[in-house]
Coordinates of C-alpha atoms and ligand atoms in Angstrom, one line a residue:
Chain A
X1 CA 134.4 118.7 172.3
X2 CA 135.9 121.9 170.9
X3 CA 139.5 120.8 171.3
X4 CA 141.0 117.4 171.6
X5 CA 144.8 117.0 172.1
X6 CA 146.4 113.6 171.8
X7 CA 149.9 112.5 172.7
X8 CA 151.4 115.9 171.7
X9 CA 155.2 116.2 171.4
X10 CA 157.2 119.2 170.5
X11 CA 161.0 119.1 170.0
X12 CA 162.5 122.5 169.1
X13 CA 165.3 122.7 166.6
X14 CA 167.9 123.1 169.3
X15 CA 166.8 119.8 170.8
X16 CA 164.7 121.0 173.7
X17 CA 161.9 118.5 174.2
X18 CA 159.3 121.0 175.4
X19 CA 156.1 118.8 175.3
X20 CA 156.3 115.1 176.1
X21 CA 153.1 113.4 175.2
X22 CA 150.4 115.8 176.4
X23 CA 146.7 114.6 176.0
X24 CA 143.5 116.4 177.2
X25 CA 140.2 117.6 175.8
X26 CA 138.3 120.9 176.3
X27 CA 134.5 121.2 176.3
X28 CA 132.7 124.1 174.8
X29 CA 132.3 126.9 177.3
X30 CA 135.0 125.8 179.7
X31 CA 137.5 128.2 181.4
X32 CA 140.6 126.0 181.4
X33 CA 143.7 127.3 183.2
X34 CA 147.2 125.9 182.6
X35 CA 149.7 126.2 185.4
X36 CA 153.3 125.2 185.9
X37 CA 156.8 126.5 186.5
X38 CA 158.6 128.6 184.0
X39 CA 159.9 126.5 181.2
X40 CA 157.3 123.7 181.8
X41 CA 155.9 124.1 178.3
X42 CA 152.8 126.2 178.8
X43 CA 153.5 128.6 176.0
X44 CA 154.6 125.8 173.7
X45 CA 151.2 124.1 174.4
X46 CA 149.2 127.2 173.5
X47 CA 151.2 127.9 170.5
X48 CA 150.7 124.4 169.2
X49 CA 146.9 124.9 169.5
X50 CA 146.7 127.9 167.2
X51 CA 149.7 126.6 165.2
X52 CA 152.1 129.5 165.7
X53 CA 154.4 126.5 165.9
X54 CA 154.0 123.1 164.4
X55 CA 153.9 120.1 166.8
X56 CA 156.5 117.4 166.2
X57 CA 154.0 114.5 166.7
X58 CA 150.6 113.8 168.1
X59 CA 147.3 115.4 167.0
X60 CA 145.4 118.6 167.7
X61 CA 141.7 118.5 166.8
X62 CA 139.7 121.7 166.7
X63 CA 136.0 121.3 166.3
X64 CA 136.6 117.7 165.2
X65 CA 139.0 118.6 162.5
X66 CA 142.7 117.5 162.6
X67 CA 144.7 120.7 162.4
X68 CA 148.1 119.4 163.5
X69 CA 149.8 119.8 160.1
X70 CA 147.5 121.9 157.9
X71 CA 148.9 124.7 155.9
X72 CA 148.1 127.8 153.8
X73 CA 144.6 129.0 153.4
X74 CA 143.2 126.2 155.5
X75 CA 145.5 127.1 158.4
X76 CA 144.6 130.8 158.2
X77 CA 140.9 130.0 158.3
X78 CA 141.5 128.0 161.6
X79 CA 143.7 130.7 163.0
X80 CA 141.0 133.3 162.4
X81 CA 138.6 131.3 164.6
X82 CA 141.0 131.2 167.5
X83 CA 141.8 134.4 169.4
X84 CA 145.1 134.9 171.2
X85 CA 146.2 137.4 173.9
X86 CA 149.8 137.7 174.9
X87 CA 151.8 138.7 178.0
X88 CA 153.4 141.6 176.1
X89 CA 150.1 142.8 174.5
X90 CA 151.8 142.8 171.1
X91 CA 150.0 145.9 169.8
X92 CA 151.2 147.9 166.8
X93 CA 152.6 150.8 168.8
X94 CA 152.4 153.7 166.4
X95 CA 148.9 152.9 165.2
X96 CA 145.6 154.0 166.8
X97 CA 143.7 151.8 169.1
X98 CA 140.9 151.5 166.5
X99 CA 143.2 150.2 163.8
X100 CA 144.8 147.8 166.2
X101 CA 141.3 146.4 167.0
X102 CA 140.4 146.2 163.3
X103 CA 143.6 144.2 162.7
X104 CA 141.8 141.3 164.4
X105 CA 139.5 141.1 161.4
X106 CA 142.3 140.8 158.8
X107 CA 141.7 137.1 158.3
X108 CA 138.2 137.8 156.8
X109 CA 139.0 141.0 155.0
X110 CA 140.3 141.2 151.4
X111 CA 144.0 141.8 151.0
X112 CA 143.6 144.9 148.9
X113 CA 141.0 146.6 151.0
X114 CA 142.9 145.9 154.1
X115 CA 146.0 147.5 152.6
X116 CA 144.3 150.7 151.6
X117 CA 142.4 150.5 154.9
X118 CA 139.0 150.7 153.3
X119 CA 136.6 149.1 155.8
X120 CA 132.8 148.9 155.7
X121 CA 130.8 150.8 158.3
X122 CA 129.9 147.4 159.8
X123 CA 133.6 146.7 160.6
X124 CA 133.9 150.0 162.3
X125 CA 130.7 149.4 164.3
X126 CA 132.0 146.0 165.3
X127 CA 135.3 147.5 166.4
X128 CA 133.7 150.1 168.5
X129 CA 131.4 147.4 170.0
X130 CA 134.5 145.3 171.0
X131 CA 136.1 148.4 172.5
X132 CA 132.9 149.0 174.5
X133 CA 133.0 145.5 175.8
X134 CA 136.4 146.1 177.4
X135 CA 135.3 149.6 178.5
X136 CA 137.7 151.8 176.4
X137 CA 135.4 153.0 173.6
X138 CA 136.6 156.6 174.3
X139 CA 140.2 155.8 173.5
X140 CA 139.6 154.6 169.9
X141 CA 141.5 157.4 168.2
X142 CA 144.5 157.4 170.7
X143 CA 147.9 156.0 169.7
X144 CA 148.0 152.6 171.3
X145 CA 151.5 153.1 172.9
X146 CA 150.2 156.0 174.9
X147 CA 147.9 153.7 176.9
X148 CA 148.8 152.1 180.3
X149 CA 149.6 148.4 180.4
X150 CA 146.2 147.4 181.5
X151 CA 144.5 149.5 178.9
X152 CA 146.8 148.0 176.2
X153 CA 145.8 144.5 177.3
X154 CA 142.2 145.5 177.0
X155 CA 142.8 146.6 173.4
X156 CA 144.5 143.3 172.7
X157 CA 141.4 141.5 174.1
X158 CA 139.2 143.7 171.9
X159 CA 141.4 142.8 168.9
X160 CA 140.8 139.1 169.6
X161 CA 137.1 139.6 170.1
X162 CA 137.0 141.1 166.6
X163 CA 137.7 137.6 165.3
X164 CA 134.4 136.3 166.9
X165 CA 136.6 133.5 168.3
X166 CA 135.2 130.2 169.2
X167 CA 138.3 129.6 171.4
X168 CA 140.3 132.3 173.2
X169 CA 143.9 131.6 174.2
X170 CA 145.7 133.7 176.7
X171 CA 149.4 133.3 177.4
X172 CA 150.0 134.8 180.9
X173 CA 147.8 137.8 180.1
X174 CA 148.4 139.4 183.5
X175 CA 152.0 138.6 184.2
X176 CA 153.2 142.1 183.5
X177 CA 150.4 143.9 185.3
X178 CA 149.9 144.9 188.9
X179 CA 147.5 142.8 191.1
X180 CA 144.5 145.2 190.9
X181 CA 144.7 145.5 187.1
X182 CA 145.3 141.8 186.8
X183 CA 142.0 141.1 188.5
X184 CA 140.1 143.5 186.3
X185 CA 141.6 142.0 183.1
X186 CA 140.7 138.5 184.4
X187 CA 137.2 139.7 184.9
X188 CA 136.9 140.6 181.2
X189 CA 137.9 137.1 180.3
X190 CA 135.3 135.8 182.7
X191 CA 132.6 138.0 181.2
X192 CA 133.5 136.9 177.6
X193 CA 133.4 133.3 178.8
X194 CA 130.1 133.7 180.5
X195 CA 128.3 136.1 178.2
X196 CA 129.4 134.8 174.8
X197 CA 130.1 131.2 175.8
X198 CA 133.6 131.6 174.4
X199 CA 135.9 128.8 175.5
X200 CA 139.0 130.2 177.2
X201 CA 142.4 128.5 177.8
X202 CA 144.6 130.7 179.9
X203 CA 148.2 130.3 181.3
X204 CA 148.5 131.7 184.8
X205 CA 151.0 131.9 187.5
X206 CA 149.0 133.0 190.6
X207 CA 147.0 130.3 192.3
X208 CA 144.6 132.8 193.8
X209 CA 143.6 133.9 190.3
X210 CA 143.3 130.3 189.2
X211 CA 141.0 129.4 192.1
X212 CA 138.8 132.3 191.3
X213 CA 138.4 132.1 187.5
X214 CA 139.1 128.5 186.4
X215 CA 136.5 125.9 185.9
X216 CA 139.2 123.3 185.4
X217 CA 143.0 123.2 185.8
X218 CA 145.9 121.4 184.1
X219 CA 149.3 121.5 185.6
X220 CA 152.4 120.9 183.4
X221 CA 155.8 119.9 184.7
X222 CA 158.7 119.4 182.3
X223 CA 156.4 119.0 179.4
X224 CA 154.0 116.5 181.0
X225 CA 150.6 116.8 182.6
X226 CA 150.9 116.0 186.2
X227 CA 147.5 117.3 187.5
X228 CA 144.1 117.7 185.9
X229 CA 141.0 118.6 187.9
X230 CA 139.1 121.2 189.8
X231 CA 141.0 124.3 191.0
X232 CA 139.6 123.7 194.5
X233 CA 141.3 120.3 194.7
X234 CA 144.8 121.8 194.5
X235 CA 145.9 121.4 198.1
X236 CA 149.3 122.0 199.8
X237 CA 150.7 118.6 198.7
X238 CA 149.7 119.2 195.0
X239 CA 151.1 122.7 195.2
X240 CA 154.5 121.3 196.3
X241 CA 154.5 118.7 193.6
X242 CA 153.7 121.3 190.9
X243 CA 156.0 124.1 192.0
X244 CA 158.6 122.2 194.0
X245 CA 159.3 121.7 197.7
X246 CA 160.7 125.2 198.2
X247 CA 157.7 127.1 196.8
X248 CA 155.4 129.1 199.0
X249 CA 152.1 130.4 197.9
X250 CA 151.7 134.1 197.4
X251 CA 148.3 135.7 197.6
X252 CA 147.0 138.3 195.1
X253 CA 143.6 139.8 195.3
Chain B
X1 CA 153.2 112.1 160.0
X2 CA 154.3 110.9 163.3
X3 CA 158.0 110.7 163.5
X4 CA 158.9 108.8 166.6
X5 CA 162.7 108.6 166.1
X6 CA 162.9 112.4 166.3
X7 CA 161.0 112.5 169.5
X8 CA 163.1 109.8 171.2
X9 CA 166.5 111.3 170.4
X10 CA 168.1 112.7 173.5
X11 CA 168.7 116.4 173.3
X12 CA 172.3 116.0 174.5
X13 CA 173.0 113.7 171.5
X14 CA 171.7 116.2 169.0
X15 CA 173.7 119.0 170.7
X16 CA 176.9 117.0 170.8
X17 CA 176.4 115.9 167.1
X18 CA 176.1 119.6 166.2
X19 CA 179.2 120.5 168.1
X20 CA 181.3 117.7 166.4
X21 CA 180.2 119.0 163.0
X22 CA 181.0 122.6 163.8
X23 CA 184.5 121.5 165.2
X24 CA 185.3 119.8 161.9
X25 CA 184.2 122.8 159.9
X26 CA 186.3 125.0 162.1
X27 CA 189.4 122.9 161.6
X28 CA 188.9 123.2 157.8
X29 CA 188.6 126.9 158.1
X30 CA 191.7 127.1 160.4
X31 CA 193.8 125.1 157.9
X32 CA 192.8 127.4 155.1
X33 CA 193.5 130.5 157.1
X34 CA 196.9 129.2 158.3
X35 CA 197.9 128.5 154.8
X36 CA 197.0 132.1 153.9
X37 CA 198.9 133.5 156.9
X38 CA 202.1 131.5 156.1
X39 CA 201.9 132.4 152.4
X40 CA 201.3 136.0 153.2
X41 CA 204.2 136.3 155.6
X42 CA 206.6 134.6 153.1
X43 CA 205.6 136.8 150.2
X44 CA 205.7 140.0 152.2
X45 CA 209.0 139.3 153.8
X46 CA 210.7 138.1 150.6
X47 CA 209.3 140.5 148.1
X48 CA 208.4 143.8 149.9
X49 CA 211.0 143.8 152.6
X50 CA 214.0 141.8 151.3
X51 CA 214.0 142.4 147.6
X52 CA 212.5 145.9 147.4
X53 CA 213.8 147.5 150.5
X54 CA 217.0 145.8 151.5
X55 CA 218.3 145.0 148.0
X56 CA 216.6 148.1 146.6
X57 CA 215.6 146.3 143.3
X58 CA 213.2 148.6 141.4
X59 CA 211.5 146.3 139.0
X60 CA 210.8 143.1 140.9
X61 CA 211.3 139.9 139.0
X62 CA 208.0 138.1 138.8
X63 CA 207.4 134.5 137.9
X64 CA 204.4 132.3 138.5
X65 CA 206.8 129.4 139.1
X66 CA 208.3 131.0 142.1
X67 CA 204.9 132.0 143.5
X68 CA 203.7 128.5 143.0
X69 CA 206.6 127.0 144.9
X70 CA 206.1 129.4 147.8
X71 CA 202.4 128.5 147.8
X72 CA 203.0 124.8 147.9
X73 CA 205.5 125.3 150.7
X74 CA 202.8 127.4 152.6
X75 CA 200.2 124.6 152.1
X76 CA 202.5 122.1 153.9
X77 CA 203.6 124.4 156.7
X78 CA 200.1 125.9 157.2
X79 CA 198.4 122.5 157.3
X80 CA 200.9 120.9 159.6
X81 CA 200.7 123.9 161.9
X82 CA 196.9 123.9 162.0
X83 CA 196.7 120.2 162.6
X84 CA 199.0 120.5 165.5
X85 CA 196.3 122.7 167.0
X86 CA 198.7 125.4 168.2
X87 CA 198.3 127.9 165.4
X88 CA 196.9 131.4 165.4
X89 CA 193.8 130.3 163.3
X90 CA 193.1 127.4 165.7
X91 CA 193.0 130.0 168.5
X92 CA 190.7 132.3 166.4
X93 CA 188.2 129.5 165.8
X94 CA 188.4 128.3 169.3
X95 CA 189.8 124.8 168.7
X96 CA 193.4 125.3 169.9
X97 CA 195.0 123.2 172.5
X98 CA 195.3 125.0 175.8
X99 CA 199.0 125.0 176.5
X100 CA 202.2 127.1 176.7
X101 CA 203.2 126.3 173.1
X102 CA 200.0 127.7 171.8
X103 CA 200.2 130.7 173.9
X104 CA 203.7 131.5 172.7
X105 CA 203.3 130.7 169.0
X106 CA 200.1 132.7 168.8
X107 CA 201.5 135.7 170.5
X108 CA 204.7 135.8 168.6
X109 CA 203.2 135.1 165.2
X110 CA 200.4 137.7 165.8
X111 CA 203.1 140.4 166.5
X112 CA 205.2 139.2 163.6
X113 CA 202.2 139.6 161.2
X114 CA 201.4 143.0 162.5
X115 CA 205.0 144.2 162.2
X116 CA 205.6 143.0 158.7
X117 CA 202.3 144.4 157.5
X118 CA 203.1 147.8 158.9
X119 CA 206.7 147.8 157.5
X120 CA 205.5 146.6 154.1
X121 CA 202.7 149.2 154.1
X122 CA 205.3 152.0 154.9
X123 CA 207.5 150.8 152.0
X124 CA 204.6 150.6 149.5
X125 CA 203.1 154.0 150.3
X126 CA 206.6 155.5 149.9
X127 CA 206.2 157.6 153.0
X128 CA 208.7 160.4 152.8
X129 CA 208.9 163.2 155.4
X130 CA 211.3 165.1 153.2
X131 CA 208.8 165.8 150.4
X132 CA 206.3 167.4 152.8
X133 CA 208.8 170.0 153.8
X134 CA 210.7 170.5 150.5
X135 CA 211.0 174.2 149.5
X136 CA 209.4 173.6 146.0
X137 CA 206.5 171.7 147.5
X138 CA 205.8 174.4 150.1
X139 CA 205.8 177.1 147.5
X140 CA 203.2 175.2 145.5
X141 CA 201.0 174.7 148.5
X142 CA 201.3 178.4 149.3
X143 CA 200.2 179.4 145.8
X144 CA 197.2 177.1 146.0
X145 CA 196.0 178.2 149.5
X146 CA 196.7 181.8 148.7
X147 CA 194.5 181.6 145.6
X148 CA 191.8 179.8 147.5
X149 CA 191.5 182.7 150.0
X150 CA 191.2 185.1 147.1
X151 CA 188.4 183.3 145.2
X152 CA 187.4 184.6 141.7
X153 CA 183.8 185.6 141.7
X154 CA 183.6 186.1 138.0
X155 CA 182.4 182.5 137.5
X156 CA 179.9 182.6 140.3
X157 CA 176.8 182.2 138.0
X158 CA 178.2 179.2 136.3
X159 CA 179.3 177.6 139.5
X160 CA 175.9 178.2 141.0
X161 CA 174.2 176.5 138.2
X162 CA 176.6 173.6 138.3
X163 CA 176.0 173.4 142.1
X164 CA 172.2 173.2 141.6
X165 CA 172.8 170.5 139.0
X166 CA 174.7 168.5 141.6
X167 CA 172.1 168.9 144.2
X168 CA 169.4 167.8 141.8
X169 CA 171.4 164.8 140.7
X170 CA 171.6 163.7 144.3
X171 CA 168.0 164.4 145.0
X172 CA 166.7 162.5 141.9
X173 CA 169.0 159.5 142.6
X174 CA 167.7 159.4 146.1
X175 CA 164.0 159.7 145.2
X176 CA 164.1 157.1 142.4
X177 CA 165.9 154.7 144.7
X178 CA 163.1 154.5 147.2
X179 CA 160.6 152.1 145.5
X180 CA 163.2 149.5 144.3
X181 CA 165.0 149.7 147.7
X182 CA 161.7 149.1 149.5
X183 CA 160.9 146.0 147.5
X184 CA 164.4 144.7 147.6
X185 CA 164.7 145.2 151.4
X186 CA 161.7 142.9 152.0
X187 CA 163.3 140.2 149.9
X188 CA 166.6 140.5 151.7
X189 CA 165.3 140.4 155.3
X190 CA 166.2 137.1 156.8
X191 CA 163.2 136.9 159.2
X192 CA 160.7 137.3 156.3
X193 CA 162.4 134.9 153.9
X194 CA 163.8 132.0 156.1
X195 CA 160.5 130.1 156.2
X196 CA 160.9 128.0 153.0
X197 CA 163.6 126.9 150.6
X198 CA 162.6 128.9 147.6
X199 CA 162.3 132.2 149.4
X200 CA 165.6 131.6 151.3
X201 CA 167.4 131.0 147.9
X202 CA 166.0 134.3 146.6
X203 CA 167.2 136.0 149.8
X204 CA 170.7 134.5 149.4
X205 CA 171.1 135.3 145.7
X206 CA 169.9 138.9 146.2
X207 CA 172.2 139.4 149.1
X208 CA 175.2 138.4 147.1
X209 CA 174.3 140.6 144.2
X210 CA 173.6 143.6 146.4
X211 CA 176.9 143.0 148.3
X212 CA 178.8 143.0 145.0
X213 CA 177.1 146.2 143.8
X214 CA 177.7 147.9 147.1
X215 CA 181.4 146.9 147.2
X216 CA 182.0 148.9 144.0
X217 CA 182.4 152.6 144.9
X218 CA 180.0 155.2 143.2
X219 CA 183.1 156.7 141.6
X220 CA 183.7 153.5 139.7
X221 CA 180.1 153.2 138.8
X222 CA 180.3 156.7 137.4
X223 CA 183.2 155.7 135.2
X224 CA 181.2 152.7 134.0
X225 CA 178.1 154.7 133.2
X226 CA 179.9 157.6 131.6
X227 CA 181.1 155.1 129.1
X228 CA 177.7 153.5 128.9
X229 CA 175.3 156.5 128.6
X230 CA 177.8 159.2 127.8
X231 CA 179.5 161.8 130.1
X232 CA 177.2 164.1 131.9
X233 CA 174.7 164.4 134.8
X234 CA 172.7 161.3 133.7
X235 CA 175.7 159.1 134.1
X236 CA 176.3 160.6 137.5
X237 CA 172.7 160.1 138.6
X238 CA 172.6 156.4 137.6
X239 CA 175.9 155.8 139.3
X240 CA 174.5 157.2 142.6
X241 CA 171.2 155.5 142.1
X242 CA 172.7 152.0 141.8
X243 CA 174.9 152.5 144.8
X244 CA 172.1 154.0 146.9
X245 CA 169.8 151.1 146.1
X246 CA 172.4 148.6 147.1
X247 CA 173.4 150.3 150.3
X248 CA 170.0 151.4 151.5
X249 CA 168.5 147.9 150.8
X250 CA 171.0 146.6 153.3
X251 CA 170.2 149.2 155.9
X252 CA 166.4 148.8 155.4
X253 CA 166.5 145.0 155.6
X254 CA 168.5 145.2 158.8
X255 CA 165.8 147.4 160.2
X256 CA 163.3 144.8 159.2
X257 CA 165.4 142.1 160.8
X258 CA 165.4 144.1 164.0
X259 CA 161.7 144.6 164.5
X260 CA 159.7 143.2 167.4
X261 CA 158.5 139.7 166.7
X262 CA 155.5 139.9 169.1
X263 CA 153.2 142.1 166.9
X264 CA 154.1 140.0 163.9
X265 CA 153.1 136.9 165.8
X266 CA 149.9 138.5 167.0
X267 CA 148.8 139.6 163.6
X268 CA 149.6 136.2 162.1
X269 CA 147.6 134.6 164.9
X270 CA 144.5 136.4 163.6
X271 CA 144.6 134.4 160.4
X272 CA 146.1 137.3 158.3
X273 CA 148.0 136.4 155.1
X274 CA 151.6 137.1 154.4
X275 CA 151.0 140.4 152.6
X276 CA 148.7 141.6 155.4
X277 CA 151.2 140.6 158.0
X278 CA 154.0 142.6 156.3
X279 CA 151.8 145.6 155.8
X280 CA 150.1 145.7 159.2
X281 CA 152.8 144.4 161.5
X282 CA 156.2 145.0 159.8
X283 CA 155.7 148.3 157.9
X284 CA 154.5 150.4 160.8
X285 CA 157.6 149.4 162.7
X286 CA 160.1 150.4 160.0
X287 CA 158.6 153.5 158.4
X288 CA 160.6 155.9 160.6
X289 CA 164.0 154.3 160.3
X290 CA 163.4 154.1 156.5
X291 CA 162.7 157.8 156.3
X292 CA 165.7 158.6 158.4
X293 CA 168.0 156.5 156.3
X294 CA 166.7 158.0 153.1
X295 CA 167.2 161.6 154.2
X296 CA 170.7 160.8 155.4
X297 CA 171.4 159.2 152.1
X298 CA 170.4 162.3 150.3
X299 CA 173.0 164.2 152.3
X300 CA 175.6 161.6 151.5
X301 CA 174.6 161.7 147.8
X302 CA 175.2 165.4 147.6
X303 CA 178.8 164.9 148.7
X304 CA 179.3 161.9 146.4
X305 CA 177.8 163.8 143.5
X306 CA 180.5 166.4 143.7
X307 CA 183.2 163.7 143.6
X308 CA 181.5 161.9 140.8
X309 CA 181.6 165.0 138.8
X310 CA 185.4 164.6 138.7
X311 CA 185.2 161.6 136.4
X312 CA 182.5 163.1 134.2
X313 CA 179.3 162.7 136.2
X314 CA 178.3 166.4 135.6
X315 CA 177.7 169.2 138.1
X316 CA 180.1 171.1 140.2
X317 CA 182.7 168.3 140.2
X318 CA 183.1 168.4 136.5
X319 CA 183.6 172.2 136.6
X320 CA 186.2 171.8 139.4
X321 CA 188.1 169.3 137.2
X322 CA 188.2 171.7 134.3
X323 CA 189.6 174.7 136.2
X324 CA 192.0 172.5 138.0
X325 CA 193.3 171.2 134.7
X326 CA 193.9 174.8 133.6
X327 CA 195.6 175.6 136.9
X328 CA 193.3 178.5 137.5
X329 CA 193.5 178.4 141.3
X330 CA 191.3 181.4 142.1
X331 CA 188.4 179.8 140.3
X332 CA 189.2 176.4 142.0
X333 CA 189.1 178.3 145.3
X334 CA 185.6 179.6 144.7
X335 CA 184.3 176.2 143.7
X336 CA 185.8 174.5 146.8
X337 CA 184.4 177.1 149.0
X338 CA 180.9 176.6 147.5
X339 CA 181.1 172.9 147.9
X340 CA 182.1 173.2 151.5
X341 CA 179.2 175.6 152.1
X342 CA 176.6 173.4 150.5
X343 CA 177.8 170.2 152.1
X344 CA 177.7 171.9 155.5
X345 CA 174.1 173.2 154.9
X346 CA 172.9 169.8 153.7
X347 CA 174.5 168.1 156.7
X348 CA 172.7 170.6 159.0
X349 CA 169.3 170.3 157.3
X350 CA 169.3 166.5 157.1
X351 CA 170.3 166.2 160.8
X352 CA 167.4 168.6 161.7
X353 CA 164.8 166.7 159.7
X354 CA 166.0 163.4 161.2
X355 CA 165.7 164.8 164.7
X356 CA 162.2 166.1 164.0
X357 CA 160.7 162.8 162.7
X358 CA 161.9 160.8 165.7
Ligands
ATP1 N1 161.7 128.9 170.0 C1 162.2 128.0 170.9 N2 163.4 127.3 170.5 C2 163.9 126.5 171.4 N3 163.5 126.2 172.6 C3 162.4 126.8 173.0 C4 161.7 127.8 172.2 N4 160.7 128.2 172.9 C5 160.7 127.6 174.1 N5 161.7 126.8 174.2 C6 162.1 125.9 175.3 O1 161.0 125.0 175.6 C7 160.8 124.9 177.0 C8 159.3 125.3 177.3 O2 159.2 126.6 177.0 P1 157.8 127.4 177.2 O3 158.0 128.8 176.7 O4 156.7 126.6 176.6 O5 157.6 127.4 178.8 P2 156.6 128.2 179.7 O6 156.0 127.2 180.6 O7 155.7 129.0 178.8 O8 157.5 129.1 180.5 P3 157.3 130.7 181.0 O9 156.5 130.6 182.2 O10 158.7 131.1 181.3 O11 156.6 131.4 179.9 C9 161.8 125.7 177.7 O12 162.8 124.9 178.1 C10 162.2 126.7 176.6 O13 163.6 127.0 176.8
MG2 MG1 155.5 131.1 178.5

């Protein structure tokens, strides 16, 4: 088991009880997709895993180690093994694509060298390699905010690949992209999952994407898991329970 | 580590607890503010309007006893008024009762405050239309303006050197201010310092110190430093430096507080340490605003350096002061023209540079 989560609760400072006792495990090499309505706690769950936020109670075990409340150096070490891709790409706009990708390596570079930006040839080679995996090696010197949304997300994926992550988290990585680009981005996640055996946990909104890429699905509703199983088992009835009676499925290809 | 009680609390309870607490705090604030309002009105009406204007007493009798009695009276009136929840302050803090009495008292009292303040202000400034149009006054103004339009070019060399001195004072003050301002701005940015108690305390203390320094005008700093290090350009430079650091640290730190959180989060998710996060996620977002503030500040400092010269800060201002003291209006005219010209040029240059970097 690469990740074990037990009875996880998160109460934000303003009193919002965003996770209410979530438990599940993830095996190495899985492509787990988390679905659920807006506000159901998907982002909160992902952020608790790589500890961008600290859970209120419960445990998160990563590779057998309890990381729920670790701090400092220990926490940074864990973070450097977990990649994360965001809906808004979160690149450093004014910097080149290459330096954005190298940023993914910061956790294992010395502070001083990373400040004067003195990187070894190996780091550069690795960065170009990651860019080639997502097919934009030719854009390395371009300013990252001059790229299209889909290209920016590919840079963000390359940045997380720089970490050699054991686990890759993606928080609605295609929610601000058009359907065609969405599919191509999802294919990169699929490739990374299949070729490198990287475990992927991904929040998604579109069921058609879920069916196509997920090996397993978890559905959250108001902070609780209400469905766990194969994507193909989500039928009309489950769909209505997860998204409400009013919902209607939209297709994207 | 598991803290169940926290989990089981209903969100509504936490929210309503917080609201009760803030209501109490607001009532305390309202009482204090109402006491001030009442005290202010009594003092203004009695001293400025009644004694000074209506009775035309020149030297007002002053006794702490009387002030004290007025103050005690204000405490009672103000407290009672605030507790009745119909006062102006209750309205301001959003805890007033919603009825006709509130509406009327608030409206009438607000107008009353505005009126007495305006009247007292008029009396204190000794506004007098007559002296603007008196014959003697007009003659003086004519002499001055006449001289200014026939400037004396004999002192042009000296004035030019003094002007260059002023520009350099401003430039050096601005340049030296950059490193300390940078460092201070990171320590006074809330989003970087709020995470733990120690850093938050540093943030708070630094903010108070900087606010204090900034609230003292460069002119006053120049007076202080001309006593400290002696009259001359150096005093003027330090005065500008101190004020520049304090004001720009605020602007810089506000720029830091306004950055996008996303990239910061993304970099911290890679396992980077705090210094790396600041350098690779915060700094790239603030470099341009910083540059722009600094250039603008140079422009401001040139203007301030001329003023600071008036109190012994060196440069063109000191020269202006000397010729004005000798009533040599033609020379004064030349200096004023030169100042206007340089300030205009600086304004133009700094605007152009700022446009170019964005
Ligand atoms: N920093 C925060 N402080 C307080 N409440 C928060 C915070 N972040 C999220 N919440 C609340 O927690 C709940 C779950 O939010 P979360 O962002 O995890 O949902 P989500 O499933 O990711 O939704 P979306 O699809 O809109 O991204 C929501 O009610 C949200 O308002
Ligand atoms: Mg979300």
